[in-house]
Coordinates of N, CA and C in Angstrom, one line a residue:
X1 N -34.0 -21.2 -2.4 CA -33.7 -20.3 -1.3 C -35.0 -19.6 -0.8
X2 N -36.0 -19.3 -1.7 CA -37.2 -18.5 -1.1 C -37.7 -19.5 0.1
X3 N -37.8 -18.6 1.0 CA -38.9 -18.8 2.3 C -37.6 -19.6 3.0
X4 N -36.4 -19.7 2.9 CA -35.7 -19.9 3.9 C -34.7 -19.2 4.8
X5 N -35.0 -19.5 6.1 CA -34.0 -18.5 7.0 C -32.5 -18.6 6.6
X6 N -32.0 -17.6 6.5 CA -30.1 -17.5 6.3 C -29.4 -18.0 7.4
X7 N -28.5 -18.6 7.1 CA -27.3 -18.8 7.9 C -26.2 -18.6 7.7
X8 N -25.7 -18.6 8.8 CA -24.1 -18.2 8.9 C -23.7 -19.2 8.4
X9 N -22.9 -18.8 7.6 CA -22.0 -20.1 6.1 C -20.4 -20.0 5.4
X10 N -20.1 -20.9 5.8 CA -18.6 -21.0 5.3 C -18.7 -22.3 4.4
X11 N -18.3 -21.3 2.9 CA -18.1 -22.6 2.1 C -17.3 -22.2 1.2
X12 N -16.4 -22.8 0.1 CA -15.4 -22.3 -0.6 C -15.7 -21.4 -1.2
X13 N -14.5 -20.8 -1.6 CA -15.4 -19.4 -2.7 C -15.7 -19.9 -4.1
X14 N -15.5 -20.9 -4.5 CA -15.9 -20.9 -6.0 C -17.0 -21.3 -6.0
X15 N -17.6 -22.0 -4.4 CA -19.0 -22.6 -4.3 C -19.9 -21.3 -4.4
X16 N -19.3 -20.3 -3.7 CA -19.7 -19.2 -4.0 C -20.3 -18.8 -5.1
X17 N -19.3 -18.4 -5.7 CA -18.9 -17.9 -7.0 C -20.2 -18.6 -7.8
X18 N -19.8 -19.8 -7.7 CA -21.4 -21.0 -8.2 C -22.5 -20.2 -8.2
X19 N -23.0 -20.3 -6.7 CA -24.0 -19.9 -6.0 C -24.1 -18.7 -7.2
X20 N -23.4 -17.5 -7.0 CA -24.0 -16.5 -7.3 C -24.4 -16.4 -8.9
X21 N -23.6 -16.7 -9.6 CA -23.5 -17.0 -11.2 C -25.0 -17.7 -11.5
X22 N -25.2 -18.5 -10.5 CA -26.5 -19.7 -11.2 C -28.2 -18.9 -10.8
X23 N -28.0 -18.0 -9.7 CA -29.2 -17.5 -9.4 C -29.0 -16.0 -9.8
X24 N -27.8 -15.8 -10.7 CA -28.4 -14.4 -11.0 C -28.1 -14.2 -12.6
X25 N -29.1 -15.2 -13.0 CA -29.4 -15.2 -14.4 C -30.3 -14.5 -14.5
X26 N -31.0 -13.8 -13.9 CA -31.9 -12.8 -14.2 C -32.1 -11.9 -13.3
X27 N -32.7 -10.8 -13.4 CA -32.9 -9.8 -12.3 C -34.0 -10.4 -11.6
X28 N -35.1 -10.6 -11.6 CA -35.7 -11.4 -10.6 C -35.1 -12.0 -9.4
X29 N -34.4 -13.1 -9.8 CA -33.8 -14.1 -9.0 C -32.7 -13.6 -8.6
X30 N -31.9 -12.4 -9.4 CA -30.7 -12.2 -8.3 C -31.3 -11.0 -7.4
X31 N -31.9 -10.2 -7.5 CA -33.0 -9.7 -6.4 C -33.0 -10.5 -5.2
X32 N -34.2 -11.2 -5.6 CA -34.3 -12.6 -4.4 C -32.9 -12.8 -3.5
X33 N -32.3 -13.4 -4.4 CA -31.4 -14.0 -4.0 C -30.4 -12.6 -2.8
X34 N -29.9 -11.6 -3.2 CA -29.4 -10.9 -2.3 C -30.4 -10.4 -1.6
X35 N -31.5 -10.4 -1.5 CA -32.6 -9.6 -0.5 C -32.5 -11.0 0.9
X36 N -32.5 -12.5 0.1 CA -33.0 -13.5 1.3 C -31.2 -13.8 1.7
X37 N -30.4 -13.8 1.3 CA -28.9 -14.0 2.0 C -28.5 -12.7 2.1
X38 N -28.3 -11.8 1.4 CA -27.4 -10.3 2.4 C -28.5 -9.5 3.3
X39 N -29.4 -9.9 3.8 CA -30.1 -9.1 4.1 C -29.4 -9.8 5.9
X40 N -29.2 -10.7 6.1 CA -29.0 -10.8 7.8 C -27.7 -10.8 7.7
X41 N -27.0 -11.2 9.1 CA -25.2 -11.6 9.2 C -25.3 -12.4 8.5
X42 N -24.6 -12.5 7.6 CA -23.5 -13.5 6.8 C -22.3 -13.4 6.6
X43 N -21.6 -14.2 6.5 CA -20.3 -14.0 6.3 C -19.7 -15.3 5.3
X44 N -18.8 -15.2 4.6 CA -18.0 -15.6 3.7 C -16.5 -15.5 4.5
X45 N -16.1 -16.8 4.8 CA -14.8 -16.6 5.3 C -13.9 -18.1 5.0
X46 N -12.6 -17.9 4.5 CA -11.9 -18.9 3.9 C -11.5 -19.9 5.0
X47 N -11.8 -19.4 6.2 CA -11.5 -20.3 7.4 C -10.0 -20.1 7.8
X48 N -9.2 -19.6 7.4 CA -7.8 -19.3 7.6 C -7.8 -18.1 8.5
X49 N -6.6 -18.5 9.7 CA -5.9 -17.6 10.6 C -6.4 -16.2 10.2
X50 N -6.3 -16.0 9.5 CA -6.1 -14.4 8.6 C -7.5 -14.0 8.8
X51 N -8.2 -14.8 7.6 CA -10.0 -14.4 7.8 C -10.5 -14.6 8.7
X52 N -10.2 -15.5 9.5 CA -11.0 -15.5 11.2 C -10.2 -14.5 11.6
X53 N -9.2 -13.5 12.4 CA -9.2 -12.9 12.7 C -9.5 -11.0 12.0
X54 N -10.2 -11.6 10.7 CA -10.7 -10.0 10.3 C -11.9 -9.7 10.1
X55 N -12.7 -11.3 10.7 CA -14.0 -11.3 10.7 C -14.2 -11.4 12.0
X56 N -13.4 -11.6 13.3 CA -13.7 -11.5 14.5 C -13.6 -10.0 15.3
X57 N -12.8 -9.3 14.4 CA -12.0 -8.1 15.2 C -13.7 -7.1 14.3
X58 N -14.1 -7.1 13.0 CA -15.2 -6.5 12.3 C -16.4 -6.6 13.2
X59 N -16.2 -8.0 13.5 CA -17.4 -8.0 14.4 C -17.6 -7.5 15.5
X60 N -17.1 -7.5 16.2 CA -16.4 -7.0 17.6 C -16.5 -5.3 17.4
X61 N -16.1 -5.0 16.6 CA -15.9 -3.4 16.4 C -17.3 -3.0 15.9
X62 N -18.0 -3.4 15.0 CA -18.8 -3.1 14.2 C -20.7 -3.5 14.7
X63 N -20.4 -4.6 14.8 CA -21.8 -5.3 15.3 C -22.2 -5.4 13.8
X64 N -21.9 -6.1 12.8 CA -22.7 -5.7 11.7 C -23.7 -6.3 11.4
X65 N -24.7 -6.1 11.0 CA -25.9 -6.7 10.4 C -25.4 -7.2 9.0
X66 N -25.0 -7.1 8.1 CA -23.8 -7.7 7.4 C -22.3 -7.9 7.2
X67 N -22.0 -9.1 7.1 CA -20.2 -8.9 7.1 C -19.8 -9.7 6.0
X68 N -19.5 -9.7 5.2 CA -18.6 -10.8 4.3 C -17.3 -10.5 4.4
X69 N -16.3 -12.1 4.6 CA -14.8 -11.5 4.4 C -14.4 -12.6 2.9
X70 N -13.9 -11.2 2.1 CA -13.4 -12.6 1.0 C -12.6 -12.7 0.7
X71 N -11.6 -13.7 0.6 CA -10.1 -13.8 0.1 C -9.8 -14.2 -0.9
X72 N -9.5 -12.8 -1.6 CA -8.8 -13.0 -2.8 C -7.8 -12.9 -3.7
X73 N -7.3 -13.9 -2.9 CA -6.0 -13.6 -2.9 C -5.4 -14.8 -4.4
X74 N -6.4 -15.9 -4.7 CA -6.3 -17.0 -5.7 C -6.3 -15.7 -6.9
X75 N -6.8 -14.9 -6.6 CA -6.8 -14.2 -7.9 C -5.3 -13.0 -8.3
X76 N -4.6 -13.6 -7.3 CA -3.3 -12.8 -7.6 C -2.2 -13.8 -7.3
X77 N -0.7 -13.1 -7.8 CA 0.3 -13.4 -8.3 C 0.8 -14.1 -7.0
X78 N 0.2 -15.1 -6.1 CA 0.3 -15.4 -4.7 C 0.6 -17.1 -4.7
X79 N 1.5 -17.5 -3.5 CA 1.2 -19.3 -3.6 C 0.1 -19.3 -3.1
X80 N -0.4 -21.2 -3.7 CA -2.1 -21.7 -3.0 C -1.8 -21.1 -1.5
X81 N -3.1 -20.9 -1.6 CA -3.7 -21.1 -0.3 C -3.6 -19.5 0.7
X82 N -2.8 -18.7 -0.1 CA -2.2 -17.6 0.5 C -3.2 -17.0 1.5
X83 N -3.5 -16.0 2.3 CA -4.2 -14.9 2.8 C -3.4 -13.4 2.9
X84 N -3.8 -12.8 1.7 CA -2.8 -11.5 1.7 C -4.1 -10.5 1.0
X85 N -5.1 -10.9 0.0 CA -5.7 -9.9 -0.7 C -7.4 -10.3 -0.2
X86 N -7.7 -9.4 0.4 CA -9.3 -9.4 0.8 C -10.0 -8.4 0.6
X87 N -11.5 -8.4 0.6 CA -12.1 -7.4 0.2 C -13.4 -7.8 1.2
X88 N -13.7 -6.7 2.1 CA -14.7 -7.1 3.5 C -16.0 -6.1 2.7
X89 N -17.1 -6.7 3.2 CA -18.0 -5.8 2.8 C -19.0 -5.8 4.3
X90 N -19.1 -4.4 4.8 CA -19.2 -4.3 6.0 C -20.8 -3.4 6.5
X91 N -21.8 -3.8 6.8 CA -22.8 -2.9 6.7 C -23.2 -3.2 8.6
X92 N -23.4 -1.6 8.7 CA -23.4 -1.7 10.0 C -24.0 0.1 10.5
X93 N -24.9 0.0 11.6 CA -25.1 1.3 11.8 C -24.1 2.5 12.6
X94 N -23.6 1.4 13.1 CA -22.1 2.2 13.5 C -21.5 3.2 12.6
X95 N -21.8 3.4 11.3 CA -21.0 4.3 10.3 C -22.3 5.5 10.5
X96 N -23.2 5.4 11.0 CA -24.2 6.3 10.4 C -23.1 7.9 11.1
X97 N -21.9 8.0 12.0 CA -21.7 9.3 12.2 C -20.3 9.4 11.5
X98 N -20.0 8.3 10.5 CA -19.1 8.4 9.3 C -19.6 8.5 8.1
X99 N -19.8 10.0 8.1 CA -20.3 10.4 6.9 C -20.1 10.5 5.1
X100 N -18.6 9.9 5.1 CA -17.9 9.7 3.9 C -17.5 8.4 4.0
X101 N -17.2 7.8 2.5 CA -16.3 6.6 2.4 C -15.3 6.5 3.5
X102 N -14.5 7.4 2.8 CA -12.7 7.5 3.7 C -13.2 7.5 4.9
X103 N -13.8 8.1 5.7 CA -14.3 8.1 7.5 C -14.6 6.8 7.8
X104 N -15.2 5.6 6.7 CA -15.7 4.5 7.1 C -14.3 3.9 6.8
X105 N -13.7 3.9 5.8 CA -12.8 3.2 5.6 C -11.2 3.3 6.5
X106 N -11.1 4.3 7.1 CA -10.4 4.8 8.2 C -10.9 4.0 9.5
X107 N -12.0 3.9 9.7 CA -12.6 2.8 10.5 C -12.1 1.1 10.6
X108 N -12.4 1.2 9.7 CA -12.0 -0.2 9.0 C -10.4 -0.6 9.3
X109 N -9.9 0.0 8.6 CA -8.3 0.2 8.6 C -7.9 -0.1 10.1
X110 N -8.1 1.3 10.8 CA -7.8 1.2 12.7 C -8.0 -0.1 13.4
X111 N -9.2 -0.7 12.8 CA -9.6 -2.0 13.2 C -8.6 -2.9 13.1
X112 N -8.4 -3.3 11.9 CA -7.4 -3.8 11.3 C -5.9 -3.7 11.0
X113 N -5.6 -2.9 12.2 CA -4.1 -2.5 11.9 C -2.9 -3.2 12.0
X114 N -3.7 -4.7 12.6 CA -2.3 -5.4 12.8 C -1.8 -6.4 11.4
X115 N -3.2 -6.3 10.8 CA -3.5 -7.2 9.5 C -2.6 -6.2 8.8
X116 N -2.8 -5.1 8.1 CA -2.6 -4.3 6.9 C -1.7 -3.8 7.5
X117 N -0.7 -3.6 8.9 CA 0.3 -2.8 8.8 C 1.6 -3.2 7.8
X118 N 2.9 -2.6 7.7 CA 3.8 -3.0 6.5 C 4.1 -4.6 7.0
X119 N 4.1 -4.9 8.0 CA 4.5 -6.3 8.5 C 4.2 -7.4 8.3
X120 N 2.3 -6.6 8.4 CA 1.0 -8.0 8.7 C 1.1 -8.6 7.4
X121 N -0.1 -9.5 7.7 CA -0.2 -10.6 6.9 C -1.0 -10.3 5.4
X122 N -1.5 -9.1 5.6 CA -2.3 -8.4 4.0 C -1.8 -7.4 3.6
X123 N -1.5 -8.0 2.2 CA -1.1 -7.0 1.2 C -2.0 -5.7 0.8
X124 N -3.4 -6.5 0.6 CA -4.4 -5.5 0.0 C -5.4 -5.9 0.3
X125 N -6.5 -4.7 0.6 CA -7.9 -4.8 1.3 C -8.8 -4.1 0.8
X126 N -9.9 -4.2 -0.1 CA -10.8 -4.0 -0.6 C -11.6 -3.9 0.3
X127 N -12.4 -2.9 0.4 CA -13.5 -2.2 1.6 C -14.5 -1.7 1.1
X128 N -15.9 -2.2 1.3 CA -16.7 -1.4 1.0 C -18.0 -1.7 2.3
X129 N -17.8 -0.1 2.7 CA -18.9 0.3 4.2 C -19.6 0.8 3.9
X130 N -20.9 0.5 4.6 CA -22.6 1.3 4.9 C -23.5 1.3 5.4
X131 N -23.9 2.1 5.8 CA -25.2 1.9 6.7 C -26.1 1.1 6.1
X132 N -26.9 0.1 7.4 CA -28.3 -0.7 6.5 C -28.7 -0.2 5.4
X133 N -29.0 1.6 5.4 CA -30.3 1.8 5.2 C -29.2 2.2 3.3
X134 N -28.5 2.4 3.2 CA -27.8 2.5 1.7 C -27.5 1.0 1.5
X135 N -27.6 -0.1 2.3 CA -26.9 -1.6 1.5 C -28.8 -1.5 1.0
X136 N -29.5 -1.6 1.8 CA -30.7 -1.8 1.3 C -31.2 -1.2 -0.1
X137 N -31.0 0.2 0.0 CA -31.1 1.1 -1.1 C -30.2 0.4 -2.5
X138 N -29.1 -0.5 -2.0 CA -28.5 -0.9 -2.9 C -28.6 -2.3 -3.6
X139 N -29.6 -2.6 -2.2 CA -30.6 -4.1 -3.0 C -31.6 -4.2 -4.3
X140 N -32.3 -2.8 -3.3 CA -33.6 -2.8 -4.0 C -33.2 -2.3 -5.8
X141 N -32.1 -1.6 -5.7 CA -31.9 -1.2 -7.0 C -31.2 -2.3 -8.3
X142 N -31.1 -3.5 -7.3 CA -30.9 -5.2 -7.9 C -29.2 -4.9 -8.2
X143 N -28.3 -4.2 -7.5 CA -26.9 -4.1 -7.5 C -26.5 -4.9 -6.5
X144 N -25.0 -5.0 -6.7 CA -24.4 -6.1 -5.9 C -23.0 -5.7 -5.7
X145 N -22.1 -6.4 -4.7 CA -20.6 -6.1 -4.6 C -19.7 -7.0 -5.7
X146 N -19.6 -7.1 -6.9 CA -19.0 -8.5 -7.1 C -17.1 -8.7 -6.4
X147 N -16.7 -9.7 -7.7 CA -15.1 -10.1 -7.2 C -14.8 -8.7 -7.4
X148 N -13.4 -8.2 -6.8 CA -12.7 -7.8 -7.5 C -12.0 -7.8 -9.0
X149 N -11.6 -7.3 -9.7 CA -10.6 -7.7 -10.9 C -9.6 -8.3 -10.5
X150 N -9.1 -9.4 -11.4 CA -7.6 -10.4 -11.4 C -6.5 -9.6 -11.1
X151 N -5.5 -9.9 -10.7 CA -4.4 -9.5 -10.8 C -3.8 -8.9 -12.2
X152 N -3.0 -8.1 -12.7 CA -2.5 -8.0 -13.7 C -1.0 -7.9 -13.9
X153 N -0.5 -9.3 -12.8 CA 0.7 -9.4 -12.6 C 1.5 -8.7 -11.9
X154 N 0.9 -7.6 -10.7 CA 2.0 -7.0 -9.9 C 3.5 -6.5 -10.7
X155 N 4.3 -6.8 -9.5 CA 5.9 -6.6 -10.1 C 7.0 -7.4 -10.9
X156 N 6.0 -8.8 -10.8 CA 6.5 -10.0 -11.2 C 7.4 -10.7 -10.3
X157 N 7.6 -10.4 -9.3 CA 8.7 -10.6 -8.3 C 8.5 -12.3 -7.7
X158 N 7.4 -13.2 -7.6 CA 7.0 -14.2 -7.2 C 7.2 -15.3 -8.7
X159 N 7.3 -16.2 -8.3 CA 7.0 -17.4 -9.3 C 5.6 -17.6 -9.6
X160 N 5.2 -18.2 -11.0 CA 3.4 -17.6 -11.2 C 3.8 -19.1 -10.6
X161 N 1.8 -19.2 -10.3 CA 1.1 -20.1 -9.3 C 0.9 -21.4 -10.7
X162 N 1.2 -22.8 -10.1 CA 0.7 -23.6 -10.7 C -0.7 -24.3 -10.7

């Protein structure tokens, strides 16, 4: 990946998952590695109804210099293929006069209201917003967003996934 330009990329999440596991065997390389892909637009999107419309409406709202949408929804008590559990990670100067989490994440939500209302199509949304200049600060200190944690079985109300 050194010395190449980023692109806008949709690819499965386990390729993902790959991706990130194999270049961040060490702090050097996972350095690298989120300085030359999260540093421009990118995005992670499962390609489904759901994530294109929460990656189009973020954009639209946001302008972000980073966006990831991830759905993770394999990681809960859900059938294949679901879109119900996502977690966006949203860096954008637009927050610089949302001065708290909640104010960004209030943002987010509004955006999103037709997704996360009791009706829409998402159960749960993992949010994490910020200005360039804190994703940066949060590079350089070699940290990262990972998955969320698995499910730990909800209410049990579904049939587990085969």
């Amino acid at each position: 990946l050194r010395g190449e330009e980023t692109k806008v990329v949709r690819q499965p999440k386990t390729t993902i998952n790959n991706r990130i596991i194999m270049l961040s065997n060490t702090i050097g390389r996972r350095q690298h590695y989120f300085r030359s892909i999260m540093s421009s637009a990118t995005r992670f999107s499962s390609g489904g109804p759901v994530s294109e419309a929460i990656t189009t409406k973020l954009q639209q709202a946001f302008s972000p210099t980073h966006l990831e949408v991830r759905n993770e929804s394999h990681m809960h008590n859900v059938p294949q293929n679901s879109e119900t559990h996502f977690k966006v990670i949203v860096i954008s100067d637009k927050f610089k006069d949302a001065k708290t989490p909640i104010k960004r994440h209030r943002l987010i939500n509004e955006t999103l209201r037709e997704e996360v209302a009791a009706d829409g199509p998402v159960h749960a949304l993992s949010i994490v917003a910020m200005t360039p200049d804190k994703w940066q600060a949060k590079l350089d200190q070699g940290e990262s967003v990972g998955p969320s944690p698995n499910c730990r079985g909800g209410d049990g109300s579904l049939p587990p996934k085969h």
